Every structure is written in C-alpha cells, then in structure tokens.
Amino acid sequence: GGPASLSRFRGALVAGVLGDCIGGEFEGAEEVPMESVLQHLSSLDDETKGTSILEYSDDTAMARCVAQSLLTRTGFDEHDMARRFAKEYSASPHRGYGAGVIQVLKKLSSPQLNDVYQPARDQFNGRGSFGNGGAMRAAPFALAFPDLSDVKRFAHLGAMLTHSCSLGYNGAVLQALAVHLSLQGALDLPHQFISRLIKEMEEVEGDETARNDARILKEAEKPFCDRLHRIRDLMDRSKVSIEEVISELGNGIAALHSVPTAIFCVLHCLQPRECLPESYGGVERTIAYSLALGGDTDTIACMAGAIAGAHYGIETIPQSWIRCCEGVEDADQYAERLYKLYHQSPLGG
Ligand code: R7I
Ligand code: MG
Ligand code: MG
C-alpha cells in the first residue's frame, strides 16, 4: 500500500505481536544457531502440532495498554495510561516483566499517587531505568499521531511513566520515529531513512539531561546517534556476521543495546539473505534474523517486527504465524482504529 495505508498500520501492530510471541522461545539465550530458529519457525507451519498458542509477554501487554489508552482518550493522557499499565500488571503479573519495573507498576496502582511520573524517577537510585521497556511498547504512538513532533513528544512522555533515564526514554523516541518513517514508505530509500533518524536524534540527544546521563553512564556524547552511525557503517559492508552485529550494537535489555539492533535487523533484511529461506518475505526474514542474534529476542523481534510490518504491510505475513500467536486479532483491531484516529487528526496526514 501507499504511505500510511491501512495495510501498513495492521502490519506494524501484528508483526510486533508476532515478534514478541515467537521471540519468547529464545529470550535470554546466549547463542542461537540459525538452524534452531528455522526449526522453530517451521514448526509454526505444522498443522498437526495442534492448538498450542504462543503467549505474548510484557512487551505486547504494555503496547496494548498504550493503544487502548490513545484510542479511548483520543490522544495522550498520562493518568489513563498509567492506570492501564498498573491494572494490566495486577491482572497478569507473570508476563515476564523486567525486574525493576515491577516496583513502578505496583506504585502506579496506588490511589494516593498524584504525580504519575514519580515512581519511575525513583528507580535505580533516582536515575531511572535505561531498560528497553519504554521502547518495546512505543509503536502505537507512531500510529496515533501523523505529526513527527507529536510522535517524539508523546513517545517520550509515555516511556517516562516507567523509564525516566534518557537512555531509556530516548530509545522509545527512536523506535517510534523508525515506525513513523517506515509507515511513510521511507524504507524504500534505506540510506535516507538512517540519515533522517540521525538528524532527528541529533536534536533529541542534544538536550542537557541526555548529555548529562551519557556522561555519567560513560557512553558516547550522543549514544543513540553513535549507534546509528555504526548501523550506517554496517549497511555499507557486503558481509556482516552475527557476532559483529552483537559486538557493535548489542542484544541486551538496555534500550541502547536493543533499539538500534532492531533497526539494523530491518535494514539488513530488506534484501533476501543467504542464511534465510528464499521463500521468506520481508517480515519473516526480519523476525528470523532478530531471533538468531539471541539475547533479548522477544523485544528485539517485537521492535524490528513493528518497523518491518509498517514497511511490508499485513499481506506479507503468513497466516500460519498469525494463527499461533496470542492477541493478534486485537492488535489488528487496534491498528484499524488507530488508522482512523491518525487520518482524522486536524494536523493532517
Ligand atoms: O525496561 P524494562 O521494562 O524491561 C523490559 C525487558 C524486555 O526484555 C521485556 O521483554 C522483559 O523481559 O524485560 O524493565 P526494567 O526493570 O526497568 O529494566 C530491565 C533491567 O535492565 C533491569 O531489571 C536492570 O537489570 C537493568 N537496568 C538497570 N541496571 C542498572 N542501572 C535498567 N536500568 C538500569 C540502571 O539504571
Ligand atoms: Mg517480554
Ligand atoms: Mg524481552
């Protein structure tokens, strides 16, 4: 479909859920041979395997809250979103939440709480979390707001409800920007795509707080920009090994070690790859490749899935994958409603 078509919206949310559900199998694994990935993926096609459903984790549980809140409030309402996070956690606490964020989610359910951003600020001795929990749920922000500055602003605020360190919330901004650009068709020109992300993140990371956090945590002056430059270098190389991707970009639970990695997975899989079946479409290639990196596979595949799904659209996603993942139908419905919200916005689109 053309820029911001319904197919792209549906692809983004559905492929995000698939990445989470399918990626859960390898979460935390240090080394994942491509052979194991392909075996896992082909088992999804096996009708005789019966009705076993792959459950979604915290990544999707929280993204659903974001989508529901944006739709119900027709925009960003921090109190409503915080309430939904807290309620979702208390209803299903065993979705694999990060060890630190649980404290925030418990505090958010307190009726006495005035400042919904305070529990997140108290994390990790007052610096806030730099985990990827803000980024993993950022895609719906890109689907709700056509205007790029709204996407940045609300992805930031939405992440701040649990992640108040700039290395956490700026990962969410980057992920939302990547989905936003992909929806517009920007992945047709991969080098321009990465240049636009660098240009936006230059501004985002130019901020005083971000510079301070980077200094304290001994990262590059503009940590996400630094990684985006590494992605550009890797893109220009004819051959890149999995080991190099992991050592250059990471595969961990920090936003800095996973959001750029997810973006690289999408870019690397724009063309067919030798290590992947020829029959695979782009979303399949992207998710398979993400899993082969090991580490935080559910989250990297979820984020890469959302960016890739926004590029290739819903039609390219195999029914056999859709059938075996929990929550896909809901994601599809949220996508359709967000599409309407996006296109009825007075800011145009
Ligand atoms: O970021 P968060 O929501 O976790 C998301 C991840 C995804 O992979 C999900 O699939 C799920 O598995 O968890 O949860 P947080 O607890 O805020 O951060 C995750 C972890 O990152 C923490 O438990 C810490 O181990 C680490 N971490 C930090 N460690 C030291 N100092 C995050 N911030 C810090 C920090 O400032
Ligand atoms: Mg998870
Ligand atoms: Mg994870």
Tab-separated table of C-alpha atoms and ligand atoms in Angstrom:
chain	number	residue	atom	x	y	z
A	1	GLY	CA	0.000	0.000	0.000
A	2	GLY	CA	0.926	3.685	-0.315
A	3	PRO	CA	2.203	5.874	2.503
A	4	ALA	CA	0.264	5.433	5.772
A	5	SER	CA	-2.074	2.826	4.242
A	6	LEU	CA	-4.241	0.614	6.434
A	7	SER	CA	-2.149	-2.385	5.403
A	8	ARG	CA	0.945	-0.733	6.891
A	9	PHE	CA	-0.828	0.065	10.191
A	10	ARG	CA	-2.044	-3.525	10.502
A	11	GLY	CA	1.376	-4.884	9.534
A	12	ALA	CA	3.071	-2.799	12.228
A	13	LEU	CA	0.956	-3.911	15.171
A	14	VAL	CA	0.512	-7.514	14.044
A	15	ALA	CA	4.201	-8.122	13.291
A	16	GLY	CA	5.104	-6.553	16.639
A	17	VAL	CA	2.960	-9.120	18.437
A	18	LEU	CA	4.415	-11.943	16.321
A	19	GLY	CA	7.969	-10.898	17.166
A	20	ASP	CA	7.137	-10.921	20.868
A	21	CYS	CA	5.263	-14.256	20.858
A	22	ILE	CA	7.642	-16.091	18.541
A	23	GLY	CA	10.759	-14.484	20.034
A	24	GLY	CA	9.867	-15.579	23.558
A	25	GLU	CA	11.230	-19.032	22.764
A	26	PHE	CA	14.829	-17.766	22.718
A	27	GLU	CA	14.749	-14.889	25.220
A	28	GLY	CA	17.960	-14.826	27.222
A	29	ALA	CA	19.708	-17.472	25.110
A	30	GLU	CA	23.337	-16.587	24.532
A	31	GLU	CA	23.801	-18.294	21.224
A	32	VAL	CA	21.014	-19.195	18.853
A	33	PRO	CA	22.038	-21.124	15.731
A	34	MET	CA	20.033	-20.088	12.668
A	35	GLU	CA	19.146	-23.756	12.301
A	36	SER	CA	17.246	-23.683	15.616
A	37	VAL	CA	15.462	-20.507	14.557
A	38	LEU	CA	14.335	-22.021	11.256
A	39	GLN	CA	13.240	-25.191	13.005
A	40	HIS	CA	11.170	-23.196	15.478
A	41	LEU	CA	9.636	-21.163	12.656
A	42	SER	CA	8.805	-24.170	10.500
A	43	SER	CA	7.127	-25.846	13.461
A	44	LEU	CA	4.608	-22.984	13.314
A	45	ASP	CA	3.531	-24.189	9.859
A	46	ASP	CA	2.907	-27.696	11.149
A	47	GLU	CA	-0.879	-28.100	11.322
A	48	THR	CA	-0.562	-31.439	13.100
A	49	LYS	CA	1.048	-29.696	16.057
A	50	GLY	CA	-2.459	-28.817	17.176
A	51	THR	CA	-3.653	-25.774	19.022
A	52	SER	CA	-0.706	-24.737	21.172
A	53	ILE	CA	-0.702	-20.934	21.261
A	54	LEU	CA	2.410	-18.859	21.826
A	55	GLU	CA	1.593	-16.349	24.556
A	56	TYR	CA	2.596	-12.730	24.385
A	57	SER	CA	4.792	-11.179	27.079
A	58	ASP	CA	5.027	-7.784	28.828
A	59	ASP	CA	6.059	-6.185	25.509
A	60	THR	CA	2.638	-6.761	23.983
A	61	ALA	CA	0.741	-6.455	27.273
A	62	MET	CA	2.031	-2.875	27.644
A	63	ALA	CA	1.678	-1.984	23.944
A	64	ARG	CA	-1.984	-2.967	24.207
A	65	CYS	CA	-2.380	-0.546	27.131
A	66	VAL	CA	-0.778	2.221	25.067
A	67	ALA	CA	-3.057	1.552	22.085
A	68	GLN	CA	-6.184	1.289	24.233
A	69	SER	CA	-5.362	4.475	26.102
A	70	LEU	CA	-4.603	6.529	22.973
A	71	LEU	CA	-7.832	5.301	21.393
A	72	THR	CA	-10.101	5.804	24.399
A	73	ARG	CA	-8.705	9.248	25.221
A	74	THR	CA	-8.211	10.163	21.531
A	75	GLY	CA	-4.706	11.273	22.425
A	76	PHE	CA	-2.165	11.045	25.235
A	77	ASP	CA	-3.461	11.050	28.812
A	78	GLU	CA	-0.737	10.094	31.283
A	79	HIS	CA	-3.151	9.267	34.111
A	80	ASP	CA	-5.231	6.942	31.981
A	81	MET	CA	-2.168	5.216	30.533
A	82	ALA	CA	-0.565	4.770	33.960
A	83	ARG	CA	-3.795	3.290	35.312
A	84	ARG	CA	-3.922	0.808	32.448
A	85	PHE	CA	-0.297	-0.294	32.991
A	86	ALA	CA	-0.975	-0.858	36.693
A	87	LYS	CA	-4.236	-2.716	36.087
A	88	GLU	CA	-2.736	-4.924	33.394
A	89	TYR	CA	0.182	-5.822	35.659
A	90	SER	CA	-2.023	-6.747	38.601
A	91	ALA	CA	-4.324	-8.816	36.374
A	92	SER	CA	-1.427	-10.720	34.704
A	93	PRO	CA	1.803	-10.279	36.651
A	94	HIS	CA	3.525	-13.270	35.056
A	95	ARG	CA	4.161	-11.910	31.584
A	96	GLY	CA	7.917	-11.629	32.094
A	97	TYR	CA	8.246	-8.001	33.205
A	98	GLY	CA	11.683	-6.547	33.906
A	99	ALA	CA	12.861	-6.967	37.483
A	100	GLY	CA	12.896	-3.235	38.257
A	101	VAL	CA	9.743	-2.040	36.525
A	102	ILE	CA	7.553	-4.200	38.743
A	103	GLN	CA	8.118	-1.724	41.584
A	104	VAL	CA	6.886	1.125	39.396
A	105	LEU	CA	3.805	-0.792	38.299
A	106	LYS	CA	2.898	-1.559	41.912
A	107	LYS	CA	3.263	2.100	42.939
A	108	LEU	CA	1.216	3.233	39.930
A	109	SER	CA	-1.783	1.348	41.264
A	110	SER	CA	-1.872	3.427	44.452
A	111	PRO	CA	-4.931	5.734	44.519
A	112	GLN	CA	-2.934	8.273	46.597
A	113	LEU	CA	-0.441	8.887	43.800
A	114	ASN	CA	-0.519	12.467	42.468
A	115	ASP	CA	2.470	12.584	40.157
A	116	VAL	CA	2.314	9.536	37.885
A	117	TYR	CA	5.915	10.142	36.764
A	118	GLN	CA	7.343	9.953	40.285
A	119	PRO	CA	7.626	6.144	40.714
A	120	ALA	CA	9.715	5.914	37.530
A	121	ARG	CA	12.039	8.688	38.787
A	122	ASP	CA	12.723	6.739	41.973
A	123	GLN	CA	14.165	3.746	40.078
A	124	PHE	CA	17.842	2.832	40.280
A	125	ASN	CA	18.820	5.344	42.974
A	126	GLY	CA	16.952	8.181	41.339
A	127	ARG	CA	18.490	7.984	37.876
A	128	GLY	CA	15.627	6.000	36.374
A	129	SER	CA	15.690	2.853	34.262
A	130	PHE	CA	17.539	2.605	30.956
A	131	GLY	CA	15.820	-0.701	30.123
A	132	ASN	CA	14.045	-1.185	26.801
A	133	GLY	CA	10.570	-1.348	28.366
A	134	GLY	CA	9.622	2.108	27.068
A	135	ALA	CA	10.799	1.301	23.550
A	136	MET	CA	9.159	-2.123	23.311
A	137	ARG	CA	5.697	-0.525	23.569
A	138	ALA	CA	6.356	2.641	21.522
A	139	ALA	CA	4.889	1.631	18.122
A	140	PRO	CA	1.283	2.729	18.817
A	141	PHE	CA	2.470	6.345	19.302
A	142	ALA	CA	3.610	6.380	15.683
A	143	LEU	CA	0.212	5.079	14.595
A	144	ALA	CA	-1.795	7.632	16.559
A	145	PHE	CA	-0.090	10.890	15.549
A	146	PRO	CA	0.709	11.871	11.960
A	147	ASP	CA	2.904	14.755	13.044
A	148	LEU	CA	6.538	13.841	13.724
A	149	SER	CA	6.928	16.265	16.621
A	150	ASP	CA	3.861	14.739	18.336
A	151	VAL	CA	5.318	11.260	17.878
A	152	LYS	CA	8.540	12.380	19.568
A	153	ARG	CA	6.816	14.237	22.372
A	154	PHE	CA	4.284	11.567	23.305
A	155	ALA	CA	6.598	8.577	22.867
A	156	HIS	CA	8.891	10.374	25.326
A	157	LEU	CA	6.131	11.057	27.872
A	158	GLY	CA	4.645	7.577	27.515
A	159	ALA	CA	8.020	5.995	28.222
A	160	MET	CA	8.626	8.333	31.187
A	161	LEU	CA	5.821	6.589	33.085
A	162	THR	CA	8.277	3.748	33.741
A	163	HIS	CA	11.654	4.855	32.289
A	164	SER	CA	12.924	8.244	33.411
A	165	CYS	CA	16.566	7.843	32.346
A	166	SER	CA	17.205	9.470	28.964
A	167	LEU	CA	18.871	6.271	27.754
A	168	GLY	CA	15.536	4.566	28.369
A	169	TYR	CA	13.038	7.085	27.016
A	170	ASN	CA	15.161	8.164	24.050
A	171	GLY	CA	15.129	4.543	22.929
A	172	ALA	CA	11.342	4.805	22.853
A	173	VAL	CA	11.563	8.029	20.829
A	174	LEU	CA	13.905	6.351	18.336
A	175	GLN	CA	11.684	3.278	17.983
A	176	ALA	CA	8.562	5.430	17.465
A	177	LEU	CA	10.411	7.552	14.878
A	178	ALA	CA	11.516	4.430	13.000
A	179	VAL	CA	7.915	3.153	12.845
A	180	HIS	CA	6.697	6.622	11.822
A	181	LEU	CA	9.148	6.855	8.923
A	182	SER	CA	8.528	3.263	7.859
A	183	LEU	CA	4.760	3.922	7.682
A	184	GLN	CA	5.531	6.764	5.249
A	185	GLY	CA	7.448	4.413	2.971
A	186	ALA	CA	10.839	5.784	3.990
A	187	LEU	CA	12.457	2.333	3.923
A	188	ASP	CA	12.312	2.449	0.125
A	189	LEU	CA	15.460	4.569	0.487
A	190	PRO	CA	17.402	2.918	3.346
A	191	HIS	CA	20.290	5.406	3.439
A	192	GLN	CA	17.946	8.364	3.626
A	193	PHE	CA	15.995	6.519	6.303
A	194	ILE	CA	19.033	6.191	8.558
A	195	SER	CA	20.129	9.767	7.826
A	196	ARG	CA	16.737	11.095	8.859
A	197	LEU	CA	16.871	9.123	12.100
A	198	ILE	CA	20.326	10.549	12.803
A	199	LYS	CA	19.113	14.073	12.107
A	200	GLU	CA	16.159	13.691	14.481
A	201	MET	CA	18.177	12.012	17.225
A	202	GLU	CA	20.894	14.687	16.981
A	203	GLU	CA	18.280	17.127	18.197
A	204	VAL	CA	16.730	14.754	20.761
A	205	GLU	CA	20.110	13.888	22.272
A	206	GLY	CA	21.354	17.471	22.180
A	207	ASP	CA	19.284	18.139	25.269
A	208	GLU	CA	21.044	18.933	28.559
A	209	THR	CA	19.647	15.955	30.512
A	210	ALA	CA	20.597	13.484	27.796
A	211	ARG	CA	24.156	14.847	27.660
A	212	ASN	CA	24.429	14.564	31.428
A	213	ASP	CA	23.152	10.975	31.554
A	214	ALA	CA	25.505	9.964	28.749
A	215	ARG	CA	28.445	11.440	30.648
A	216	ILE	CA	27.531	9.771	33.946
A	217	LEU	CA	26.992	6.396	32.267
A	218	LYS	CA	30.251	6.797	30.299
A	219	GLU	CA	28.577	6.496	26.928
A	220	ALA	CA	29.337	8.441	23.759
A	221	GLU	CA	28.241	12.078	23.795
A	222	LYS	CA	25.107	11.177	21.839
A	223	PRO	CA	24.731	7.435	22.447
A	224	PHE	CA	21.871	6.647	20.056
A	225	CYS	CA	23.392	8.763	17.269
A	226	ASP	CA	26.663	6.922	17.784
A	227	ARG	CA	24.864	3.588	17.268
A	228	LEU	CA	23.000	4.887	14.227
A	229	HIS	CA	26.347	5.781	12.653
A	230	ARG	CA	27.555	2.246	13.366
A	231	ILE	CA	24.441	0.929	11.626
A	232	ARG	CA	25.273	3.030	8.578
A	233	ASP	CA	28.797	1.581	8.527
A	234	LEU	CA	27.451	-1.979	8.805
A	235	MET	CA	24.945	-1.309	5.994
A	236	ASP	CA	27.750	-0.346	3.655
A	237	ARG	CA	29.586	-3.613	4.190
A	238	SER	CA	28.996	-6.565	1.883
A	239	LYS	CA	29.170	-9.190	4.625
A	240	VAL	CA	28.339	-8.817	8.312
A	241	SER	CA	28.485	-11.653	10.826
A	242	ILE	CA	26.043	-12.128	13.697
A	243	GLU	CA	28.983	-11.773	16.112
A	244	GLU	CA	29.849	-8.366	14.672
A	245	VAL	CA	26.263	-7.163	14.986
A	246	ILE	CA	26.190	-8.227	18.625
A	247	SER	CA	29.533	-6.626	19.432
A	248	GLU	CA	28.797	-3.363	17.551
A	249	LEU	CA	25.154	-2.912	18.551
A	250	GLY	CA	24.334	-5.375	21.346
A	251	ASN	CA	21.393	-7.696	22.003
A	252	GLY	CA	20.667	-6.809	25.612
A	253	ILE	CA	17.872	-5.491	27.776
A	254	ALA	CA	19.077	-1.843	27.743
A	255	ALA	CA	17.322	0.364	25.197
A	256	LEU	CA	20.725	1.386	23.852
A	257	HIS	CA	21.647	-2.244	23.250
A	258	SER	CA	18.425	-3.242	21.530
A	259	VAL	CA	16.612	-0.428	19.673
A	260	PRO	CA	19.468	0.262	17.206
A	261	THR	CA	19.874	-3.508	16.859
A	262	ALA	CA	16.204	-3.889	15.901
A	263	ILE	CA	16.580	-1.110	13.311
A	264	PHE	CA	19.631	-2.860	11.883
A	265	CYS	CA	17.724	-6.162	11.611
A	266	VAL	CA	15.078	-4.444	9.467
A	267	LEU	CA	17.650	-2.760	7.199
A	268	HIS	CA	19.767	-5.892	6.830
A	269	CYS	CA	16.721	-7.959	5.827
A	270	LEU	CA	15.420	-5.563	3.157
A	271	GLN	CA	17.040	-7.938	0.651
A	272	PRO	CA	16.991	-11.736	0.590
A	273	ARG	CA	19.856	-13.229	2.606
A	274	GLU	CA	21.806	-16.400	2.033
A	275	CYS	CA	21.203	-17.699	5.541
A	276	LEU	CA	17.419	-17.402	5.172
A	277	PRO	CA	14.942	-19.413	3.080
A	278	GLU	CA	14.215	-17.909	-0.346
A	279	SER	CA	10.506	-18.382	0.221
A	280	TYR	CA	10.529	-15.895	3.110
A	281	GLY	CA	9.005	-12.441	2.742
A	282	GLY	CA	10.486	-9.391	4.454
A	283	VAL	CA	8.685	-9.698	7.793
A	284	GLU	CA	9.659	-13.366	8.049
A	285	ARG	CA	13.298	-12.561	7.246
A	286	THR	CA	13.378	-9.741	9.799
A	287	ILE	CA	11.910	-11.786	12.646
A	288	ALA	CA	14.058	-14.851	11.866
A	289	TYR	CA	17.218	-12.745	11.771
A	290	SER	CA	16.316	-10.988	15.042
A	291	LEU	CA	15.951	-14.327	16.814
A	292	ALA	CA	19.319	-15.538	15.556
A	293	LEU	CA	21.013	-12.703	17.472
A	294	GLY	CA	19.957	-14.234	20.798
A	295	GLY	CA	19.741	-12.121	23.944
A	296	ASP	CA	16.564	-10.106	24.361
A	297	THR	CA	14.937	-11.844	21.395
A	298	ASP	CA	11.272	-11.196	22.173
A	299	THR	CA	11.849	-7.464	22.461
A	300	ILE	CA	14.234	-7.066	19.528
A	301	ALA	CA	11.927	-9.134	17.295
A	302	CYS	CA	8.907	-7.171	18.557
A	303	MET	CA	10.510	-3.793	17.730
A	304	ALA	CA	12.004	-4.964	14.433
A	305	GLY	CA	8.664	-6.610	13.594
A	306	ALA	CA	6.768	-3.344	14.093
A	307	ILE	CA	9.152	-1.377	11.847
A	308	ALA	CA	9.185	-4.118	9.194
A	309	GLY	CA	5.420	-4.651	9.346
A	310	ALA	CA	4.894	-0.924	8.706
A	311	HIS	CA	7.048	-1.266	5.589
A	312	TYR	CA	5.814	-4.521	4.029
A	313	GLY	CA	2.178	-4.419	5.171
A	314	ILE	CA	-0.173	-7.086	6.506
A	315	GLU	CA	-0.462	-9.088	3.260
A	316	THR	CA	3.103	-10.376	3.511
A	317	ILE	CA	2.626	-12.006	6.919
A	318	PRO	CA	2.000	-15.777	6.845
A	319	GLN	CA	-1.360	-16.970	8.177
A	320	SER	CA	0.339	-19.890	9.910
A	321	TRP	CA	2.295	-17.443	12.100
A	322	ILE	CA	-0.777	-15.334	12.803
A	323	ARG	CA	-2.809	-18.377	13.847
A	324	CYS	CA	-0.438	-19.492	16.568
A	325	CYS	CA	0.131	-16.190	18.383
A	326	GLU	CA	-1.977	-14.783	21.187
A	327	GLY	CA	-3.505	-11.318	20.779
A	328	VAL	CA	-3.103	-10.866	17.021
A	329	GLU	CA	-6.792	-10.211	16.378
A	330	ASP	CA	-6.864	-7.469	18.989
A	331	ALA	CA	-3.723	-5.923	17.518
A	332	ASP	CA	-5.367	-5.913	14.108
A	333	GLN	CA	-8.419	-4.111	15.505
A	334	TYR	CA	-6.332	-1.519	17.341
A	335	ALA	CA	-4.465	-0.904	14.092
A	336	GLU	CA	-7.689	-0.237	12.223
A	337	ARG	CA	-8.918	2.186	14.890
A	338	LEU	CA	-5.560	3.949	15.136
A	339	TYR	CA	-5.589	4.320	11.355
A	340	LYS	CA	-8.867	6.239	11.646
A	341	LEU	CA	-7.554	8.369	14.503
A	342	TYR	CA	-4.366	9.189	12.559
A	343	HIS	CA	-6.259	10.191	9.428
A	344	GLN	CA	-8.918	12.234	11.173
A	345	SER	CA	-6.367	14.262	13.105
A	346	PRO	CA	-6.715	18.015	12.471
A	347	LEU	CA	-2.956	18.134	11.942
A	348	GLY	CA	-3.497	16.273	8.684
A	349	GLY	CA	-1.509	13.365	7.365
B	1	R7I	O1	12.898	-1.995	30.809
B	1	R7I	P1	12.003	-2.976	31.427
B	1	R7I	O2	10.544	-2.760	31.299
B	1	R7I	O3	12.357	-4.419	30.883
B	1	R7I	C1	11.974	-4.799	29.607
B	1	R7I	C2	12.535	-6.145	29.320
B	1	R7I	C3	12.151	-6.668	27.986
B	1	R7I	O4	13.169	-7.526	27.513
B	1	R7I	C4	10.909	-7.457	28.260
B	1	R7I	O5	10.683	-8.458	27.284
B	1	R7I	C5	11.170	-8.045	29.638
B	1	R7I	O6	11.835	-9.253	29.611
B	1	R7I	O7	12.002	-7.080	30.275
B	1	R7I	O8	12.308	-3.212	32.959
B	1	R7I	P2	13.389	-2.541	33.932
B	1	R7I	O9	13.319	-3.368	35.156
B	1	R7I	O10	13.145	-1.087	34.056
B	1	R7I	O11	14.790	-2.743	33.196
B	1	R7I	C6	15.212	-4.030	32.838
B	1	R7I	C7	16.541	-4.351	33.504
B	1	R7I	O12	17.554	-3.501	32.993
B	1	R7I	C8	16.570	-4.133	34.995
B	1	R7I	O13	15.975	-5.197	35.697
B	1	R7I	C9	18.064	-3.992	35.230
B	1	R7I	O14	18.669	-5.255	35.248
B	1	R7I	C10	18.515	-3.256	34.003
B	1	R7I	N1	18.588	-1.801	34.255
B	1	R7I	C11	19.496	-1.190	35.007
B	1	R7I	N2	20.528	-1.695	35.699
B	1	R7I	C12	21.309	-0.825	36.372
B	1	R7I	N3	21.080	0.516	36.368
B	1	R7I	C13	17.767	-0.847	33.780
B	1	R7I	N4	18.132	0.379	34.224
B	1	R7I	C14	19.215	0.199	34.983
B	1	R7I	C15	20.062	1.092	35.696
B	1	R7I	O15	19.897	2.321	35.717
B	2	MG	MG	8.933	-9.592	27.157
B	3	MG	MG	12.438	-9.004	26.239
